[in-house]
Amino acid sequence: MMTRRQKRITEDVIVSVIAIVLGLIIIFPIIYAVLGAFKTSHEFLNPKLLPNSFKYLKNFQDALRKGNLIRYSVNSFVIALIGTTVRLVFSILAAYAFAYYDWKGKQICFFLVLGTMMIPGDILLITNYITVSRMHILNTYLACMITSFVSGSQMFMLRQRFMSIPKDMREAAQIDGYGDLYYIARILVPISKPVLTTLFVQSFINIWNAYLWPLIVTAGKANMRTIMVGITKLNSWESENYELVLAGVCISLIPSLILFIIMRRNMRKGGMEGALVG
Amino acid sequence: MKKTLAIVLAVLLIVTSFVSCNKKAATTTTATAAPAEVKPVLGSEPVKLIFWHSGAENDGVAIDNLVKKFNETNQYQITVEPVFQGQYADSLAVMMSMSAAGNYEELPDIMQIATGGISGFYDCEKAFSVDDAIAYFGEDIKSNYLTGALGTWVYKGEQMALPFATSTTITYYNKDLLKKAGWDHCPDTFADIIKLAADMKKAGITATVYQDVPTTSTIAPWLGQLGSYVMNGKNGTEEDGIKLECIDNGAMKTFLTEWKAMSDAGALVSGSPQKNDFYAGNVALITGTNSGVTDFIDKIGGKFELGTSTFFRVNDKASYGATPQGSALCMFDHDSDVRKAAVWEFIKFLTNAESQAEFGAATGYTPAAVGATDLPIYQEYLATHPQQAIVSEQLAKTPADMRGCSPHSVINADFYFGIQNAVKDFLSKGLSVDEGVKLVNDTLQPLLDQVALLVD
């Protein structure tokens, strides 16, 4: 007969083993990409997982040169950073309105916002392109990021978060003479930091990884390309140099990883808060 | 996979909205009255051209080098900006988005296009075909190119583009493995492959003899060797392909009979060719584009001696050959005489014998310009890559009227996979040849029926 302590330890061990296995499955493609990026083309054909040497950096040098990845990384970074920031600002303001104000047609507006989440992005490709083209902003950073300025899903998630915060706090702020913007900036945003951090990272990675939209709206200017287009440039039809593509992928992972490392503590809190709210 | 699916979906969406604005149905803006003199206009003002290409890796470097050379040497103040547009399908999606949006000023001046995109280009209202240009400038340059390579870029009887990165399907073989089996040459026909399989078995060689499944690129030459096209209109190059031709004339039956015989004899593994297995010495024969020779040599890394031969023949009654494929350069009309003339200068530069020889030596593509292979730069390349010598022989043996298969871009991807799946199922389900022919017909004809509905 197992004691309660033994039972708990057994459960912990089983859960830990499952978590480690799942974690390894999830992280394995990244490990494979990193290891593959250090292999020569001959080594790559070998089923051995580890490269002969981690000093073999030619793939990275070639990827940077042939894919023009430095310039394209800068483009992607600017687009992802500004796009994410503006998206969050709009989402916070819209979510605040949905969470705290009552007005005629609010429910219809909210359902319209939810409705946008159900439309696949590819359907909007041509109409968005026509809009951007008529605004005469093709081949600019703005063209790449403008469609990411508004996100229905982020508005929805932030609205749910704001609704979980007692209304009394806003009333207290109002009694102290503070308006909506002050309340948002000084109270709502700081206490929603974990959720906002999670949304920031998620949004940054989504915009960073975008391919088709930046490809279309920067078609006329070579130096406006983004990093994902640069990685495609490494993938030739005739010569399948996967090690080169993997080196490009590793380079493209760096900003997302740095962002994740910086913000991981807040993201973990966000996950836990989400669990409590749920 | 997700990205590819998204691109395919996007292309389909665009094409369905785009197909109605057929170039020939719309007003013809090109090839009208030729200006009295174009040359004096050219050079009177600076012209900037946009060149969309899909040259990745070494191809991209070679393209950039050629453009740089043109920018530095041309006498007409022409500056070309090369812009990488992703893979051919991506590039086509972008072009079609712009056309569907009527945003013609954003279209490039020149674009690199693969065979799958030729119908999409034809449908673009601003397409400026080679025939249009020849009529406009009064300068027929067609005789500067190999007939077969030029023929690949004819659509509905019109020369739409000029061959740029030309390749053809050849056979690669492991000379060492074949020597062990007592063979000093590559098999020529499917029946020869069966004989090789028997000899390899006798010699105790366990390597796979041949692994393949027909695709749009390979079924067209195999049926072409038998004197047939896959579909009407010379494989869709003279008119929209809406009917399978190879069913009624028995060519598909002949092909499947020989294909099944290879499989039954254990000489064929039905499935996409696995280059990595070939590089590792586990497969004796593989078919592939000749532009991949350098990659084959690099990846094999001296493990065995690499041989090349002409594309397999279906049987000993079949003719030799395989259609030239690859990509071509097409032009867009921006309603400016000087810009049009600049585009014409640039496209002639990229496709002339010197540029083609330089590009071929840098990338492995076969020069499509007459005389390019005789130039020293390409001769030096041939000396270090003797496997490429077979290509000239193959192109010379290929019948002039053999055409690659160009299904309409709406069904291009489905057609490509449809052939593979039907032939694979034919073998894996143990169907008779007649049932196999019916399966191919039932898989592909409905796709062509979709095109018939669209063109109606």
XYZ file of C-alpha atoms in Angstrom:
734
model
C 0.000 0.000 0.000
C 1.494 3.327 -1.075
C 1.613 6.181 1.358
C 0.221 9.525 0.304
C 3.762 10.872 -0.088
C 4.846 7.929 -2.269
C 1.730 8.366 -4.367
C 2.481 12.050 -4.859
C 6.098 11.356 -5.793
C 5.000 8.664 -8.283
C 2.504 11.061 -9.840
C 5.149 13.774 -10.035
C 7.616 11.425 -11.713
C 5.048 10.256 -14.310
C 3.927 13.827 -15.069
C 7.546 15.007 -15.276
C 8.515 12.199 -17.646
C 5.517 12.935 -19.894
C 6.332 16.666 -19.815
C 9.986 16.024 -20.683
C 9.050 13.716 -23.572
C 6.505 16.216 -24.914
C 9.028 19.027 -24.488
C 11.658 17.070 -26.403
C 9.198 16.335 -29.218
C 8.344 20.031 -29.459
C 11.928 21.251 -29.267
C 13.452 18.516 -31.461
C 12.913 20.336 -34.799
C 14.775 23.336 -33.393
C 17.612 21.157 -32.099
C 17.732 19.416 -35.493
C 17.854 22.779 -37.280
C 20.692 24.028 -35.098
C 22.726 20.828 -35.466
C 22.027 20.615 -39.209
C 23.198 24.181 -39.719
C 26.717 23.174 -38.647
C 26.943 20.240 -41.069
C 28.635 20.102 -44.449
C 26.524 18.852 -47.357
C 28.197 15.433 -47.071
C 27.551 15.202 -43.359
C 23.936 16.156 -43.934
C 23.346 12.952 -45.889
C 24.658 11.002 -42.924
C 21.947 9.949 -40.455
C 24.238 10.941 -37.567
C 22.564 13.698 -35.555
C 25.629 15.589 -34.361
C 27.860 17.539 -36.758
C 31.573 16.726 -36.846
C 32.405 20.208 -35.660
C 30.577 23.212 -34.310
C 33.285 25.391 -35.835
C 31.948 24.899 -39.365
C 30.286 28.279 -39.965
C 30.253 28.383 -43.775
C 26.505 27.745 -43.930
C 25.842 30.800 -41.778
C 28.208 32.935 -43.852
C 26.611 31.721 -47.108
C 23.094 32.206 -45.747
C 23.853 35.780 -44.710
C 25.447 36.542 -48.073
C 23.201 34.676 -50.518
C 19.980 35.434 -48.689
C 20.937 39.040 -47.814
C 19.672 38.141 -44.352
C 21.201 41.056 -42.421
C 19.288 43.686 -44.354
C 16.127 41.555 -44.420
C 16.353 40.910 -40.663
C 16.402 44.647 -40.040
C 13.309 45.035 -42.229
C 11.505 42.227 -40.436
C 12.482 43.607 -37.046
C 11.155 47.084 -37.813
C 7.923 45.685 -39.238
C 7.374 43.221 -36.379
C 8.218 45.708 -33.620
C 6.102 48.603 -34.858
C 3.315 46.332 -36.104
C 3.085 44.576 -32.746
C 3.216 47.781 -30.722
C 0.497 49.492 -32.746
C -1.606 46.352 -32.687
C -1.388 46.168 -28.904
C -2.283 49.850 -28.484
C -5.357 49.480 -30.699
C -6.327 46.230 -28.986
C -6.040 47.761 -25.504
C -8.172 50.754 -26.449
C -10.817 48.645 -28.189
C -10.886 46.061 -25.406
C -11.265 48.828 -22.840
C -14.252 50.213 -24.695
C -15.854 46.784 -24.901
C -15.146 45.974 -21.251
C -16.040 49.244 -19.543
C -18.471 51.181 -21.719
C -22.087 50.506 -22.555
C -23.396 51.866 -25.780
C -26.028 51.033 -28.349
C -24.847 48.377 -30.770
C -21.968 47.263 -28.552
C -22.902 43.590 -28.872
C -23.158 43.833 -32.659
C -19.770 45.544 -32.835
C -18.271 42.904 -30.597
C -19.642 40.098 -32.750
C -18.275 41.858 -35.819
C -14.854 41.873 -34.171
C -15.225 38.173 -33.362
C -16.362 37.582 -36.947
C -13.060 38.840 -38.312
C -11.352 35.946 -36.531
C -13.281 33.510 -38.712
C -12.156 34.934 -42.074
C -8.993 33.236 -43.393
C -6.287 35.777 -44.145
C -5.717 34.492 -47.692
C -9.286 35.460 -48.664
C -8.416 39.097 -47.976
C -5.186 39.020 -49.939
C -6.390 40.775 -53.090
C -8.742 43.262 -51.426
C -6.044 44.236 -48.940
C -3.549 44.562 -51.761
C -5.907 46.849 -53.722
C -6.435 49.000 -50.613
C -2.736 49.313 -49.891
C -1.964 49.977 -53.541
C -4.539 52.795 -53.702
C -3.003 54.308 -50.601
C 0.251 54.506 -52.608
C 2.286 52.920 -49.858
C 3.533 49.815 -51.708
C 7.192 48.912 -51.135
C 7.241 50.600 -47.716
C 7.372 49.360 -44.138
C 3.867 50.709 -43.615
C 2.491 48.467 -46.378
C 3.989 45.407 -44.698
C 2.614 46.192 -41.264
C -0.675 47.979 -41.902
C -2.788 44.821 -42.085
C -1.439 43.696 -38.734
C -2.452 46.870 -36.898
C -5.814 45.456 -35.870
C -6.392 42.009 -34.429
C -9.804 40.706 -33.403
C -8.354 37.880 -31.329
C -6.174 40.232 -29.279
C -9.110 42.550 -28.654
C -11.150 39.597 -27.496
C -8.458 38.256 -25.163
C -7.792 41.657 -23.619
C -11.491 42.328 -23.166
C -11.783 39.070 -21.222
C -8.789 40.067 -19.100
C -10.119 43.570 -18.405
C -13.528 42.185 -17.463
C -11.904 40.070 -14.777
C -10.563 43.206 -13.045
C -13.022 44.626 -10.490
C -14.867 47.694 -11.812
C -14.353 49.282 -8.372
C -10.759 50.044 -9.303
C -11.856 52.251 -12.180
C -14.426 53.959 -9.986
C -11.771 54.591 -7.342
C -9.503 56.111 -9.991
C -12.352 58.298 -11.211
C -13.050 59.491 -7.655
C -9.376 60.417 -7.437
C -9.883 62.519 -10.559
C -8.127 60.312 -13.111
C -9.515 59.874 -16.597
C -9.692 56.781 -18.803
C -6.282 57.136 -20.415
C -4.580 57.568 -17.030
C -6.430 54.556 -15.656
C -5.374 52.476 -18.684
C -1.748 53.581 -18.590
C -1.153 53.549 -14.853
C -3.403 50.793 -13.558
C -4.850 48.550 -16.256
C -1.689 47.995 -18.278
C 0.607 47.276 -15.287
C -1.759 44.724 -13.772
C -2.328 43.125 -17.202
C 1.384 43.016 -17.981
C 1.661 39.223 -18.107
C -1.193 38.928 -20.647
C 0.131 41.863 -22.647
C 3.614 40.320 -22.693
C 2.246 37.035 -23.973
C 0.274 38.800 -26.692
C 3.303 40.908 -27.616
C 5.553 37.880 -28.080
C 2.886 35.940 -29.970
C 2.159 38.867 -32.251
C 5.833 39.665 -32.841
C 6.546 36.089 -33.901
C 3.487 36.015 -36.197
C 4.504 39.185 -37.996
C 8.168 38.133 -38.078
C 7.192 34.856 -39.747
C 4.844 36.424 -42.329
C 5.742 35.482 -45.901
C 3.104 35.982 -48.591
C 1.888 39.473 -47.643
C 5.349 41.101 -47.424
C 6.273 39.270 -50.634
C 3.386 40.890 -52.501
C 3.608 44.422 -51.152
C 7.379 44.740 -51.541
C 7.502 43.204 -55.020
C 9.036 46.299 -56.588
C 11.948 46.886 -54.241
C 14.637 44.327 -53.554
C 15.937 45.868 -50.326
C 12.484 45.951 -48.702
C 12.219 42.167 -48.495
C 11.729 40.414 -45.171
C 13.737 37.590 -43.666
C 11.275 34.861 -44.644
C 11.643 35.857 -48.293
C 15.416 35.759 -47.781
C 15.218 32.200 -46.485
C 13.253 31.141 -49.572
C 16.144 32.539 -51.577
C 18.358 29.848 -50.052
C 16.137 27.042 -51.246
C 17.062 26.296 -54.821
C 15.007 24.009 -57.051
C 18.078 22.211 -58.372
C 20.344 21.953 -55.371
C 18.671 20.945 -52.168
C 21.050 22.526 -49.675
C 19.011 21.957 -46.572
C 21.957 22.811 -44.341
C 21.978 26.308 -45.831
C 18.245 26.734 -45.269
C 18.623 25.484 -41.697
C 21.377 28.045 -41.084
C 18.987 30.717 -42.350
C 16.251 29.382 -40.092
C 18.612 29.495 -37.093
C 19.445 33.119 -37.858
C 15.750 33.934 -38.141
C 15.107 32.354 -34.739
C 17.488 34.671 -32.868
C 15.194 37.704 -32.315
C 12.236 35.530 -31.306
C 14.426 33.612 -28.857
C 15.857 36.794 -27.314
C 12.353 38.199 -26.965
C 11.129 34.984 -25.401
C 14.033 34.845 -22.929
C 13.509 38.448 -21.862
C 9.782 38.075 -21.436
C 9.434 34.491 -20.314
C 8.839 35.309 -16.636
C 5.938 37.585 -17.471
C 4.602 35.092 -19.993
C 4.580 32.340 -17.361
C 2.617 34.606 -15.041
C 0.265 35.354 -17.918
C -0.349 31.671 -18.445
C -1.038 31.145 -14.739
C -3.346 34.153 -14.546
C -5.191 32.922 -17.574
C -5.666 29.611 -15.843
C -7.107 31.330 -12.751
C -9.386 33.537 -14.839
C -10.637 30.497 -16.743
C 3.420 22.598 -46.230
C 1.089 25.191 -44.706
C 2.852 27.909 -46.670
C 2.636 25.933 -49.923
C -1.052 25.256 -49.320
C -1.671 28.928 -48.648
C 0.111 29.877 -51.870
C -1.791 27.285 -53.912
C -5.101 28.492 -52.421
C -4.179 32.075 -53.103
C -3.240 31.271 -56.709
C -6.518 29.409 -57.229
C -8.524 32.290 -55.807
C -6.705 34.798 -57.922
C -6.926 32.712 -61.060
C -10.684 32.227 -60.784
C -11.179 35.971 -60.603
C -8.516 36.569 -63.196
C -9.313 34.093 -65.914
C -12.211 36.159 -67.224
C -9.923 38.992 -68.280
C -8.271 37.019 -71.043
C -5.638 38.976 -72.843
C -6.814 38.045 -76.290
C -10.462 38.701 -75.452
C -9.592 42.085 -74.085
C -8.335 44.968 -76.127
C -5.054 44.228 -77.755
C -2.732 46.981 -76.713
C 0.393 45.560 -78.177
C 1.900 44.749 -81.504
C 0.028 47.446 -83.306
C 1.762 49.885 -85.562
C 5.515 49.706 -85.213
C 7.170 53.019 -84.534
C 9.251 54.258 -87.402
C 12.468 54.206 -85.369
C 12.897 53.063 -81.827
C 16.656 53.047 -81.326
C 17.116 56.848 -81.327
C 14.589 57.134 -78.488
C 16.505 54.617 -76.428
C 19.311 56.313 -74.551
C 17.744 59.762 -74.699
C 16.705 59.467 -71.044
C 17.550 57.165 -68.107
C 15.290 54.120 -67.834
C 14.860 51.965 -64.773
C 13.577 48.424 -65.249
C 12.321 45.996 -62.647
C 13.258 42.355 -63.180
C 11.447 39.764 -61.096
C 13.341 36.526 -60.810
C 13.125 33.306 -58.851
C 16.818 32.556 -58.862
C 17.640 31.180 -55.447
C 21.114 30.464 -54.111
C 23.729 30.147 -56.920
C 21.162 30.994 -59.581
C 20.418 34.248 -57.769
C 24.094 35.131 -57.588
C 24.531 34.380 -61.315
C 21.491 36.511 -62.192
C 22.768 39.399 -60.065
C 26.134 39.172 -61.832
C 24.548 39.289 -65.289
C 22.359 42.247 -64.331
C 25.373 44.059 -62.896
C 27.267 43.463 -66.134
C 24.336 44.794 -68.174
C 23.980 47.888 -65.984
C 27.678 48.638 -66.360
C 27.992 48.002 -70.078
C 24.775 49.078 -71.766
C 24.947 52.285 -73.795
C 21.369 53.390 -73.230
C 21.270 54.612 -69.609
C 19.268 51.527 -68.660
C 19.421 50.435 -65.025
C 17.878 47.132 -64.062
C 16.892 46.262 -60.515
C 16.646 42.513 -59.964
C 14.055 41.611 -57.331
C 13.809 38.074 -55.982
C 10.135 37.075 -55.938
C 10.251 33.763 -54.111
C 9.690 30.502 -55.911
C 7.888 30.383 -59.250
C 4.478 29.758 -57.650
C 4.972 32.731 -55.297
C 6.023 34.963 -58.134
C 3.007 33.924 -60.190
C 0.689 34.603 -57.229
C 2.111 38.107 -56.887
C 1.794 38.823 -60.607
C -1.785 37.566 -60.674
C -2.712 39.577 -57.565
C -1.511 42.722 -59.266
C -3.258 41.902 -62.515
C -6.501 40.986 -60.780
C -6.324 44.282 -58.913
C -5.747 46.119 -62.215
C -2.575 47.469 -60.678
C -0.580 47.232 -63.871
C 1.953 49.910 -63.007
C 3.272 47.636 -60.245
C 3.956 44.798 -62.670
C 7.623 44.281 -63.475
C 9.178 44.907 -66.881
C 10.581 41.400 -67.099
C 9.686 38.308 -65.146
C 11.171 34.838 -64.886
C 8.439 32.278 -65.307
C 8.194 28.476 -65.186
C 6.079 26.347 -67.516
C 3.212 26.204 -65.003
C 2.800 29.956 -65.181
C 2.623 30.436 -68.925
C -1.187 30.380 -69.131
C -1.400 32.873 -66.259
C 0.981 35.167 -68.115
C -0.992 34.754 -71.332
C -4.156 35.862 -69.515
C -2.528 39.033 -68.213
C -3.742 42.050 -70.135
C -0.275 43.612 -70.085
C 1.577 40.571 -71.395
C 3.966 41.581 -74.155
C 4.765 38.351 -75.935
C 7.899 37.683 -77.943
C 5.759 37.602 -81.084
C 4.353 41.012 -80.081
C 7.883 42.326 -79.631
C 9.094 40.897 -82.930
C 6.195 42.579 -84.729
C 6.779 45.819 -82.814
C 10.534 46.056 -83.338
C 10.660 44.271 -86.673
C 13.526 42.138 -85.447
C 13.058 38.378 -85.613
C 15.462 36.827 -83.150
C 13.888 33.375 -82.929
C 16.599 31.764 -85.010
C 19.085 32.660 -82.249
C 17.631 29.951 -80.009
C 17.404 26.161 -80.064
C 14.058 25.211 -81.610
C 13.100 22.765 -78.860
C 13.855 25.227 -76.080
C 11.870 27.933 -77.841
C 8.922 25.580 -78.411
C 8.463 25.058 -74.675
C 7.346 28.684 -74.370
C 4.707 28.654 -77.079
C 1.170 28.959 -75.771
C -1.891 28.911 -77.999
C 0.413 29.207 -80.957
C 2.112 32.355 -79.698
C 5.747 32.665 -78.625
C 5.165 34.035 -75.145
C 8.648 34.056 -73.649
C 12.332 33.425 -74.356
C 14.162 30.482 -72.768
C 16.518 31.562 -69.996
C 17.282 28.760 -67.513
C 16.835 25.703 -69.706
C 17.077 22.160 -68.476
C 15.988 18.716 -69.558
C 15.405 15.432 -67.785
C 18.278 12.979 -68.102
C 19.258 9.713 -66.455
C 21.895 9.612 -63.737
C 23.474 6.279 -62.927
C 25.939 4.782 -60.497
C 28.719 3.529 -62.768
C 30.343 1.444 -60.033
C 27.148 -0.463 -59.236
C 26.467 -1.145 -62.905
C 30.041 -2.329 -63.437
C 29.609 -4.848 -60.618
C 26.527 -6.148 -62.433
C 28.536 -6.444 -65.641
C 27.152 -3.338 -67.361
C 29.437 -0.788 -68.992
C 26.585 1.418 -70.196
C 23.320 2.805 -68.909
C 20.047 1.028 -69.733
C 18.257 2.654 -72.621
C 14.690 1.316 -72.407
C 12.382 0.073 -69.644
C 13.100 -3.481 -70.870
C 16.839 -2.830 -70.379
C 16.155 -1.821 -66.778
C 14.490 -5.193 -66.242
C 17.596 -6.913 -67.631
C 19.827 -4.820 -65.375
C 17.703 -5.771 -62.362
C 18.203 -9.444 -63.172
C 21.967 -8.969 -63.546
C 22.211 -7.008 -60.297
C 20.349 -9.790 -58.526
C 22.709 -12.390 -60.006
C 25.687 -10.345 -58.824
C 24.211 -10.229 -55.312
C 23.641 -6.467 -55.390
C 20.781 -5.512 -53.090
C 20.539 -1.829 -54.053
C 17.289 -0.546 -55.562
C 17.528 -0.569 -59.348
C 15.196 2.325 -60.153
C 12.697 4.323 -58.126
C 10.328 6.701 -59.853
C 6.770 7.783 -60.504
C 5.709 9.808 -63.558
C 4.991 13.512 -63.117
C 3.836 16.157 -65.576
C 7.497 16.692 -66.492
C 8.263 13.054 -67.272
C 4.984 11.673 -68.607
C 4.963 14.233 -71.450
C 8.299 13.088 -72.929
C 7.550 9.403 -72.357
C 4.270 9.727 -74.230
C 5.980 12.059 -76.708
C 8.491 9.303 -77.496
C 5.465 7.191 -78.481
C 4.227 9.944 -80.790
C 1.447 11.105 -78.495
C 0.624 14.133 -76.403
C -0.847 13.904 -72.931
C -3.687 16.206 -73.926
C -5.018 18.052 -76.933
C -3.516 21.190 -78.452
C 0.017 19.734 -78.350
C -0.115 19.325 -74.596
C -1.978 22.600 -74.165
C 0.594 24.722 -75.969
C -1.527 25.417 -79.065
C -4.909 25.635 -77.352
C -6.336 25.015 -73.898
C -5.832 21.392 -72.909
C -9.315 20.042 -72.197
C -9.115 16.421 -73.385
C -6.663 13.612 -72.700
C -5.241 12.456 -76.029
C -3.120 9.610 -74.751
C -6.105 7.449 -73.799
C -7.802 6.966 -77.163
C -4.592 6.536 -79.179
C -3.323 3.793 -76.855
C -0.120 5.573 -75.797
C -1.047 5.557 -72.106
C -1.806 1.833 -72.352
C 1.595 1.145 -73.915
C 3.310 3.217 -71.238
C 1.498 1.556 -68.338
C 2.152 -1.908 -69.806
C 5.915 -1.287 -69.849
C 5.821 0.472 -66.461
C 3.977 -2.458 -64.862
C 6.408 -4.924 -66.419
C 9.272 -3.145 -64.639
C 7.416 -3.229 -61.362
C 6.437 -6.907 -61.735
C 10.076 -7.795 -62.454
C 11.229 -6.069 -59.265
C 13.163 -3.484 -61.286
C 11.038 -0.541 -60.222
C 10.126 0.818 -56.820
C 7.039 2.943 -57.279
C 7.590 6.278 -55.580
C 9.216 9.653 -55.971
C 12.942 9.393 -56.722
C 14.966 9.779 -53.538
C 18.114 11.672 -54.408
C 19.660 11.102 -50.997
C 19.432 7.324 -51.495
C 21.113 7.716 -54.861
C 23.879 9.901 -53.388
C 24.435 7.256 -50.719
C 24.853 4.550 -53.381
C 21.620 2.738 -52.502
C 19.918 3.279 -55.876
C 21.443 2.468 -59.259
C 19.385 4.733 -61.542
C 17.569 7.994 -61.116
C 16.085 10.559 -63.474
C 16.402 14.271 -62.848
C 17.036 17.642 -64.372
C 20.489 18.150 -65.896
C 20.793 21.481 -64.071
C 21.355 19.460 -60.902
C 24.631 17.908 -62.125
C 26.827 20.052 -59.882
C 24.702 19.178 -56.884
C 24.902 15.464 -57.751
C 28.705 15.630 -58.011
C 29.024 17.590 -54.741
C 26.687 15.349 -52.774
C 28.192 12.090 -54.067
C 31.574 13.453 -53.069
C 33.577 10.802 -54.930
C 31.852 7.843 -53.259
C 31.230 6.398 -56.720
C 31.581 7.407 -60.348
C 28.573 9.299 -61.658
C 27.360 8.628 -65.179
C 24.666 10.327 -67.218
C 22.664 9.120 -70.155
C 19.703 10.123 -72.276
C 16.254 9.930 -70.726
C 14.925 6.339 -70.706
C 12.834 5.256 -73.655
C 9.548 3.456 -73.004
C 10.419 0.679 -75.462
C 12.706 0.067 -78.410
C 10.135 1.461 -80.848
C 9.982 4.779 -79.043
C 11.975 7.759 -80.220
C 14.659 9.327 -78.033
C 14.393 12.548 -76.175
C 12.835 14.694 -73.496
C 11.414 18.158 -73.722
C 13.474 21.140 -72.633
C 12.015 22.729 -69.520
C 13.173 25.176 -66.896
C 12.191 28.815 -66.937
C 11.893 31.663 -69.393
C 11.755 35.433 -69.470
C 8.543 37.223 -70.275
C 7.873 40.910 -70.796
C 5.155 43.331 -69.742
C 3.979 46.335 -71.689
C 4.108 49.587 -69.729
C 2.865 51.726 -72.615
C 6.156 53.545 -73.046
C 8.212 53.229 -76.217
C 11.504 53.877 -74.517
C 10.787 51.449 -71.695
C 9.659 48.797 -74.145
C 12.846 49.229 -76.146
C 14.920 49.012 -72.962
C 13.191 45.768 -72.003
C 13.896 44.380 -75.447
C 17.586 45.250 -75.104
C 17.777 43.649 -71.682
C 15.977 40.431 -72.620
C 18.211 40.050 -75.680
C 21.246 40.528 -73.448
C 20.152 37.891 -70.926
C 19.386 35.351 -73.629
C 22.301 35.958 -75.996
C 24.989 33.316 -76.463
C 27.577 34.969 -74.152
C 25.163 35.466 -71.248
C 23.659 32.022 -71.689
C 27.096 30.394 -71.686
C 28.102 32.346 -68.572
C 24.831 31.553 -66.790
C 25.008 27.893 -67.816
C 28.572 27.525 -66.561
C 27.652 29.117 -63.232
C 24.435 27.193 -62.605
C 24.333 23.985 -64.641
C 21.508 25.107 -66.911
C 21.872 24.392 -70.604
C 22.374 27.449 -72.800
C 19.400 27.845 -75.120
C 21.133 30.282 -77.462
C 22.606 28.827 -80.637
C 26.376 28.662 -80.440
C 26.590 29.255 -76.688
C 27.905 25.774 -75.939
C 30.862 26.389 -78.285
C 32.076 29.405 -76.351
C 35.245 28.933 -74.253
C 33.548 29.576 -70.907
C 31.063 26.764 -71.516
C 33.689 24.461 -73.014
C 35.734 24.887 -69.833
C 32.656 24.037 -67.823
C 32.047 20.914 -69.911
C 35.642 19.838 -69.319
C 35.047 19.807 -65.563
C 31.451 18.537 -65.823
C 31.566 15.913 -68.606
C 28.198 14.578 -67.463
C 26.579 17.598 -69.138
C 27.783 16.533 -72.589
C 24.829 14.177 -72.941
C 22.402 17.108 -72.930
C 23.341 18.368 -76.396
C 22.980 14.831 -77.737
C 19.563 14.501 -76.120
C 18.318 17.860 -77.359
C 19.454 16.944 -80.876
C 17.553 13.646 -80.705
C 14.355 15.149 -79.300
C 11.635 15.468 -81.974
C 10.928 19.129 -82.756
C 7.204 18.759 -82.097
C 7.611 17.132 -78.673
C 6.134 19.472 -76.064
C 6.115 19.680 -72.305
C 2.747 19.365 -70.643
C 1.243 22.735 -69.700
C -2.095 22.266 -67.966
C -3.900 25.524 -67.169
C -2.563 27.153 -64.001
C -5.924 26.548 -62.281
C -5.332 22.794 -62.318
C -1.553 22.670 -62.660
C -0.816 21.438 -59.143
C -3.729 18.967 -59.107
C -2.650 17.583 -62.476
C 0.923 17.183 -61.270
C -0.102 15.159 -58.230
C -3.001 13.462 -60.053
C -0.695 11.642 -62.457
C 1.584 10.504 -59.659
C -1.243 9.255 -57.465
C -3.032 7.456 -60.301
C 0.092 5.581 -61.475
C 1.113 4.761 -57.900
C -2.390 3.439 -57.135
C -2.373 1.458 -60.372
C 0.619 -0.521 -59.119
C -0.139 -0.639 -55.413
C -3.716 -1.862 -55.957
C -2.572 -4.511 -58.458
C -4.880 -3.235 -61.219
C -4.778 -4.524 -64.773
C -3.390 -2.202 -67.455
C -6.903 -1.430 -68.760
C -8.037 -0.586 -65.239
C -4.944 1.571 -64.862
C -5.763 3.489 -68.042
C -9.303 4.019 -66.741
C -7.944 5.221 -63.400
C -5.660 7.747 -65.102
C -8.551 8.948 -67.257
C -10.933 9.191 -64.286
C -8.333 11.163 -62.309
C -7.157 13.616 -64.952
C -10.087 14.165 -67.314
C -12.300 15.789 -64.606
C -9.509 18.325 -64.046
C -9.442 19.145 -67.746
C -13.251 19.403 -67.666
C -12.802 22.214 -65.112
C -10.601 24.059 -67.598
C -13.206 23.516 -70.324
C -15.809 25.144 -68.068
C -13.509 28.065 -67.341
C -12.614 28.783 -70.940
C -16.280 28.552 -71.925
